[in-house]
């Protein structure tokens, strides 16, 4: 069973045709969903605005108030990339609420996979500010709702950009394991391998920066070699995916070399991290090529539901194997340094 | 007070940021400080889809040199990120600048509200001093650190 919470942003938050983060993205994504021909095996949920209580777990009240009044007054640009318009507050709240509906439905069914096709996207939004096309951090709102109930949450972020907002929000949270593969160097300039989490969550941030041209085999290997041991140890109750498709080779905003077939394999890998069926939610993040979005959504969901879908061949042979070793080494060194620091601090105290 | 040895100035190509670079250059010249002209490369600019004036390294350097700085005192840095994060990163190692300079309003930005104003957010979040240069530059800009003027 596929749960689709949304869509949100098909008819709101309109920054115009010239902005890559546009309404048409949702139409491409929903075409991808329809390509699966699921009939009875799909359930659509209306996305209601996330309650303030849920938003406040992640965002500062001051920012929420400012963003709401900024939008109500007509809005404008938050930075050269990011716009917020008069209806964007409502769209952002519903985008953040969709994940909560998806989780509730999965819990009710005890089975299935959930997809959250929403915009504005979320993973660049931090506690106190929006940026990088993002206003509220959708995946973080859902993760925080789960940890508030004592659940342990793994967030896998395979968007081509590092999810700086998500990382910062859960930096020192021992109940959230954040794993990101992303192109490096690239916006937003964070996500080095030695960024490993705060003192209460040492090692629970896993960053795997990858060079332009990286192929699917390397991204999978990166997750298996660098992240899998930490995931096994962490033992998550839920897996939330920051499911950006801008790592596709046709995407205009990034230079990774993934195909739609690669996203299918990444989805299967993410699914294998979940403790059981009914514990996997995919949140749309980036993805700015209409055709790549459509085919990648279809193959990703098709792989999870075991529905045969026409897909591009998986890719291999690109650069990045050195980057995996560098990421592994960078993590180990950063952890040793932190342990040494806390050991010394303890010795003095 | 810590001596100001290194200054970072935000540059996005806008008139306002040009005034900021000129002001920062005069100050750096007067203090014998090093100037980092910082340009934040956002999502749209990386994709060649920026809707605002492109900031070119030649322009940033030319402004600094015209204000009397030696070529060896000026460094151009294109930094991945949004303008606020890019400038805040300059206050950390290895850059560790002593002063941030920014125009009051960047390209396509709002003024008067905290949201959408890099300068106001910078003042709120920076651990080092921040100079905010108004549109058109300060009124007595020409006098600041002018090399010909003896103190
Ligand atoms: Zn992205």
PDB file of C-alpha atoms in Angstrom, chain A residues 47-193:
ATOM      1  CA  UNK A  47      -2.403  17.500   4.193  1.00  0.00           C
ATOM      2  CA  UNK A  48      -3.609  19.759   7.001  1.00  0.00           C
ATOM      3  CA  UNK A  49      -1.408  22.494   8.435  1.00  0.00           C
ATOM      4  CA  UNK A  50       0.964  21.172  11.094  1.00  0.00           C
ATOM      5  CA  UNK A  51      -0.196  22.260  14.559  1.00  0.00           C
ATOM      6  CA  UNK A  52       1.885  24.988  16.183  1.00  0.00           C
ATOM      7  CA  UNK A  53       2.920  22.518  18.860  1.00  0.00           C
ATOM      8  CA  UNK A  54       4.604  20.346  16.215  1.00  0.00           C
ATOM      9  CA  UNK A  55       6.252  23.265  14.404  1.00  0.00           C
ATOM     10  CA  UNK A  56       7.558  24.611  17.702  1.00  0.00           C
ATOM     11  CA  UNK A  57       9.514  21.447  18.438  1.00  0.00           C
ATOM     12  CA  UNK A  58      11.729  22.369  15.506  1.00  0.00           C
ATOM     13  CA  UNK A  59      11.427  26.104  14.881  1.00  0.00           C
ATOM     14  CA  UNK A  60      11.808  29.113  17.176  1.00  0.00           C
ATOM     15  CA  UNK A  61       8.474  30.780  17.932  1.00  0.00           C
ATOM     16  CA  UNK A  62      10.005  34.110  16.933  1.00  0.00           C
ATOM     17  CA  UNK A  63      10.807  32.784  13.447  1.00  0.00           C
ATOM     18  CA  UNK A  64       7.350  31.224  13.037  1.00  0.00           C
ATOM     19  CA  UNK A  65       5.692  34.519  13.973  1.00  0.00           C
ATOM     20  CA  UNK A  66       7.961  36.539  11.705  1.00  0.00           C
ATOM     21  CA  UNK A  67       7.459  34.218   8.746  1.00  0.00           C
ATOM     22  CA  UNK A  68       3.707  34.213   9.156  1.00  0.00           C
ATOM     23  CA  UNK A  69       3.456  38.008   9.337  1.00  0.00           C
ATOM     24  CA  UNK A  70       6.004  38.417   6.499  1.00  0.00           C
ATOM     25  CA  UNK A  71       3.741  36.278   4.288  1.00  0.00           C
ATOM     26  CA  UNK A  72       0.521  37.923   5.482  1.00  0.00           C
ATOM     27  CA  UNK A  73       2.005  41.295   4.495  1.00  0.00           C
ATOM     28  CA  UNK A  74       2.610  40.038   0.974  1.00  0.00           C
ATOM     29  CA  UNK A  75       6.031  38.449   1.439  1.00  0.00           C
ATOM     30  CA  UNK A  76       9.117  38.805  -0.724  1.00  0.00           C
ATOM     31  CA  UNK A  77      12.587  37.283  -0.939  1.00  0.00           C
ATOM     32  CA  UNK A  78      14.286  35.876   2.131  1.00  0.00           C
ATOM     33  CA  UNK A  79      17.578  35.670   0.247  1.00  0.00           C
ATOM     34  CA  UNK A  80      18.614  35.607  -3.436  1.00  0.00           C
ATOM     35  CA  UNK A  81      17.255  32.024  -3.739  1.00  0.00           C
ATOM     36  CA  UNK A  82      14.261  31.891  -1.449  1.00  0.00           C
ATOM     37  CA  UNK A  83      10.855  33.487  -1.789  1.00  0.00           C
ATOM     38  CA  UNK A  84       7.881  33.582   0.571  1.00  0.00           C
ATOM     39  CA  UNK A  85       4.584  34.958  -0.753  1.00  0.00           C
ATOM     40  CA  UNK A  86       1.187  35.742   0.718  1.00  0.00           C
ATOM     41  CA  UNK A  87       0.013  32.112   0.542  1.00  0.00           C
ATOM     42  CA  UNK A  88       3.393  30.566   1.324  1.00  0.00           C
ATOM     43  CA  UNK A  89       2.841  30.381   5.082  1.00  0.00           C
ATOM     44  CA  UNK A  90      -0.216  28.205   4.538  1.00  0.00           C
ATOM     45  CA  UNK A  91       1.599  26.044   1.958  1.00  0.00           C
ATOM     46  CA  UNK A  92       4.614  25.629   4.243  1.00  0.00           C
ATOM     47  CA  UNK A  93       2.430  24.649   7.206  1.00  0.00           C
ATOM     48  CA  UNK A  94       0.597  22.070   5.117  1.00  0.00           C
ATOM     49  CA  UNK A  95       3.898  20.784   3.688  1.00  0.00           C
ATOM     50  CA  UNK A  96       5.119  20.335   7.260  1.00  0.00           C
ATOM     51  CA  UNK A  97       1.831  18.733   8.318  1.00  0.00           C
ATOM     52  CA  UNK A  98       1.711  16.168   5.509  1.00  0.00           C
ATOM     53  CA  UNK A  99       4.398  13.995   7.077  1.00  0.00           C
ATOM     54  CA  UNK A 100       2.454  13.864  10.340  1.00  0.00           C
ATOM     55  CA  UNK A 101      -0.628  12.596   8.476  1.00  0.00           C
ATOM     56  CA  UNK A 102       1.502  10.009   6.680  1.00  0.00           C
ATOM     57  CA  UNK A 103       2.962   8.682   9.917  1.00  0.00           C
ATOM     58  CA  UNK A 104      -0.458   8.484  11.580  1.00  0.00           C
ATOM     59  CA  UNK A 105      -1.818   6.499   8.628  1.00  0.00           C
ATOM     60  CA  UNK A 106       1.145   4.098   8.575  1.00  0.00           C
ATOM     61  CA  UNK A 107       0.651   3.504  12.289  1.00  0.00           C
ATOM     62  CA  UNK A 108      -3.040   2.846  11.758  1.00  0.00           C
ATOM     63  CA  UNK A 109      -2.347   0.372   8.927  1.00  0.00           C
ATOM     64  CA  UNK A 110       0.780  -1.147  10.465  1.00  0.00           C
ATOM     65  CA  UNK A 111       2.060  -1.599   6.934  1.00  0.00           C
ATOM     66  CA  UNK A 112       2.839   0.229   3.692  1.00  0.00           C
ATOM     67  CA  UNK A 113       5.141   2.988   2.466  1.00  0.00           C
ATOM     68  CA  UNK A 114       4.413   6.712   2.614  1.00  0.00           C
ATOM     69  CA  UNK A 115       5.358   9.426   0.143  1.00  0.00           C
ATOM     70  CA  UNK A 116       5.061  13.139   0.938  1.00  0.00           C
ATOM     71  CA  UNK A 117       5.052  15.141  -2.325  1.00  0.00           C
ATOM     72  CA  UNK A 118       5.183  18.689  -1.016  1.00  0.00           C
ATOM     73  CA  UNK A 119       6.702  22.065  -1.677  1.00  0.00           C
ATOM     74  CA  UNK A 120       8.219  24.287  -0.464  1.00  0.00           C
ATOM     75  CA  UNK A 121      10.919  21.721   0.367  1.00  0.00           C
ATOM     76  CA  UNK A 122      12.393  21.663   3.847  1.00  0.00           C
ATOM     77  CA  UNK A 123      15.885  20.374   4.536  1.00  0.00           C
ATOM     78  CA  UNK A 124      17.733  23.723   4.321  1.00  0.00           C
ATOM     79  CA  UNK A 125      15.372  25.407   6.795  1.00  0.00           C
ATOM     80  CA  UNK A 126      16.903  25.785  10.239  1.00  0.00           C
ATOM     81  CA  UNK A 127      15.321  26.492  13.608  1.00  0.00           C
ATOM     82  CA  UNK A 128      15.438  30.245  13.119  1.00  0.00           C
ATOM     83  CA  UNK A 129      15.445  30.846   9.395  1.00  0.00           C
ATOM     84  CA  UNK A 130      14.457  29.649   5.971  1.00  0.00           C
ATOM     85  CA  UNK A 131      16.913  29.476   3.077  1.00  0.00           C
ATOM     86  CA  UNK A 132      17.725  27.467  -0.046  1.00  0.00           C
ATOM     87  CA  UNK A 133      14.072  27.441  -1.285  1.00  0.00           C
ATOM     88  CA  UNK A 134      12.969  26.064   2.143  1.00  0.00           C
ATOM     89  CA  UNK A 135      10.745  27.767   4.738  1.00  0.00           C
ATOM     90  CA  UNK A 136       9.837  25.099   7.311  1.00  0.00           C
ATOM     91  CA  UNK A 137      11.765  21.861   7.779  1.00  0.00           C
ATOM     92  CA  UNK A 138       9.174  19.225   6.837  1.00  0.00           C
ATOM     93  CA  UNK A 139      11.185  16.101   7.608  1.00  0.00           C
ATOM     94  CA  UNK A 140      12.396  17.573  10.898  1.00  0.00           C
ATOM     95  CA  UNK A 141       8.855  18.351  12.063  1.00  0.00           C
ATOM     96  CA  UNK A 142       7.911  14.691  11.555  1.00  0.00           C
ATOM     97  CA  UNK A 143      11.110  13.381  13.128  1.00  0.00           C
ATOM     98  CA  UNK A 144      10.647  15.593  16.191  1.00  0.00           C
ATOM     99  CA  UNK A 145       7.031  14.452  16.571  1.00  0.00           C
ATOM    100  CA  UNK A 146       8.286  10.855  16.625  1.00  0.00           C
ATOM    101  CA  UNK A 147      11.119  11.442  19.098  1.00  0.00           C
ATOM    102  CA  UNK A 148       8.670  13.262  21.377  1.00  0.00           C
ATOM    103  CA  UNK A 149       6.920   9.889  21.641  1.00  0.00           C
ATOM    104  CA  UNK A 150      10.162   8.089  22.473  1.00  0.00           C
ATOM    105  CA  UNK A 151      10.868   6.811  18.950  1.00  0.00           C
ATOM    106  CA  UNK A 152      14.348   6.668  17.432  1.00  0.00           C
ATOM    107  CA  UNK A 153      14.506   8.181  13.973  1.00  0.00           C
ATOM    108  CA  UNK A 154      16.953   7.706  11.105  1.00  0.00           C
ATOM    109  CA  UNK A 155      16.918  10.454   8.468  1.00  0.00           C
ATOM    110  CA  UNK A 156      18.559   9.522   5.162  1.00  0.00           C
ATOM    111  CA  UNK A 157      19.118  12.593   2.983  1.00  0.00           C
ATOM    112  CA  UNK A 158      20.190  11.801  -0.573  1.00  0.00           C
ATOM    113  CA  UNK A 159      19.337  15.205  -2.054  1.00  0.00           C
ATOM    114  CA  UNK A 160      22.324  16.538  -4.043  1.00  0.00           C
ATOM    115  CA  UNK A 161      22.615  19.352  -1.476  1.00  0.00           C
ATOM    116  CA  UNK A 162      23.551  18.927   2.155  1.00  0.00           C
ATOM    117  CA  UNK A 163      20.563  19.283   4.500  1.00  0.00           C
ATOM    118  CA  UNK A 164      22.177  21.906   6.701  1.00  0.00           C
ATOM    119  CA  UNK A 165      18.895  22.786   8.417  1.00  0.00           C
ATOM    120  CA  UNK A 166      18.101  19.215   9.413  1.00  0.00           C
ATOM    121  CA  UNK A 167      21.657  18.626  10.582  1.00  0.00           C
ATOM    122  CA  UNK A 168      21.625  21.740  12.759  1.00  0.00           C
ATOM    123  CA  UNK A 169      18.208  20.968  14.267  1.00  0.00           C
ATOM    124  CA  UNK A 170      19.234  17.468  15.411  1.00  0.00           C
ATOM    125  CA  UNK A 171      22.953  18.202  15.929  1.00  0.00           C
ATOM    126  CA  UNK A 172      22.915  17.300  19.603  1.00  0.00           C
ATOM    127  CA  UNK A 173      19.877  14.995  19.677  1.00  0.00           C
ATOM    128  CA  UNK A 174      20.709  11.396  20.644  1.00  0.00           C
ATOM    129  CA  UNK A 175      17.365  10.147  19.255  1.00  0.00           C
ATOM    130  CA  UNK A 176      17.970  11.177  15.646  1.00  0.00           C
ATOM    131  CA  UNK A 177      20.610   9.767  13.325  1.00  0.00           C
ATOM    132  CA  UNK A 178      21.127  12.102  10.347  1.00  0.00           C
ATOM    133  CA  UNK A 179      22.888  10.702   7.274  1.00  0.00           C
ATOM    134  CA  UNK A 180      23.588  12.749   4.171  1.00  0.00           C
ATOM    135  CA  UNK A 181      25.207  12.007   0.837  1.00  0.00           C
ATOM    136  CA  UNK A 182      25.725  15.187  -1.175  1.00  0.00           C
ATOM    137  CA  UNK A 183      27.831  16.818  -3.833  1.00  0.00           C
ATOM    138  CA  UNK A 184      30.904  18.665  -2.576  1.00  0.00           C
ATOM    139  CA  UNK A 185      31.707  21.438  -2.972  1.00  0.00           C
ATOM    140  CA  UNK A 186      28.228  22.840  -3.431  1.00  0.00           C
ATOM    141  CA  UNK A 187      25.575  24.971  -1.741  1.00  0.00           C
ATOM    142  CA  UNK A 188      25.089  25.342   1.214  1.00  0.00           C
ATOM    143  CA  UNK A 189      28.782  24.765   1.954  1.00  0.00           C
ATOM    144  CA  UNK A 190      28.197  22.549   5.001  1.00  0.00           C
ATOM    145  CA  UNK A 191      28.355  18.763   5.378  1.00  0.00           C
ATOM    146  CA  UNK A 192      32.053  17.976   5.753  1.00  0.00           C
ATOM    147  CA  UNK A 193      32.822  14.451   6.957  1.00  0.00           C
TER     148      UNK A 193
END
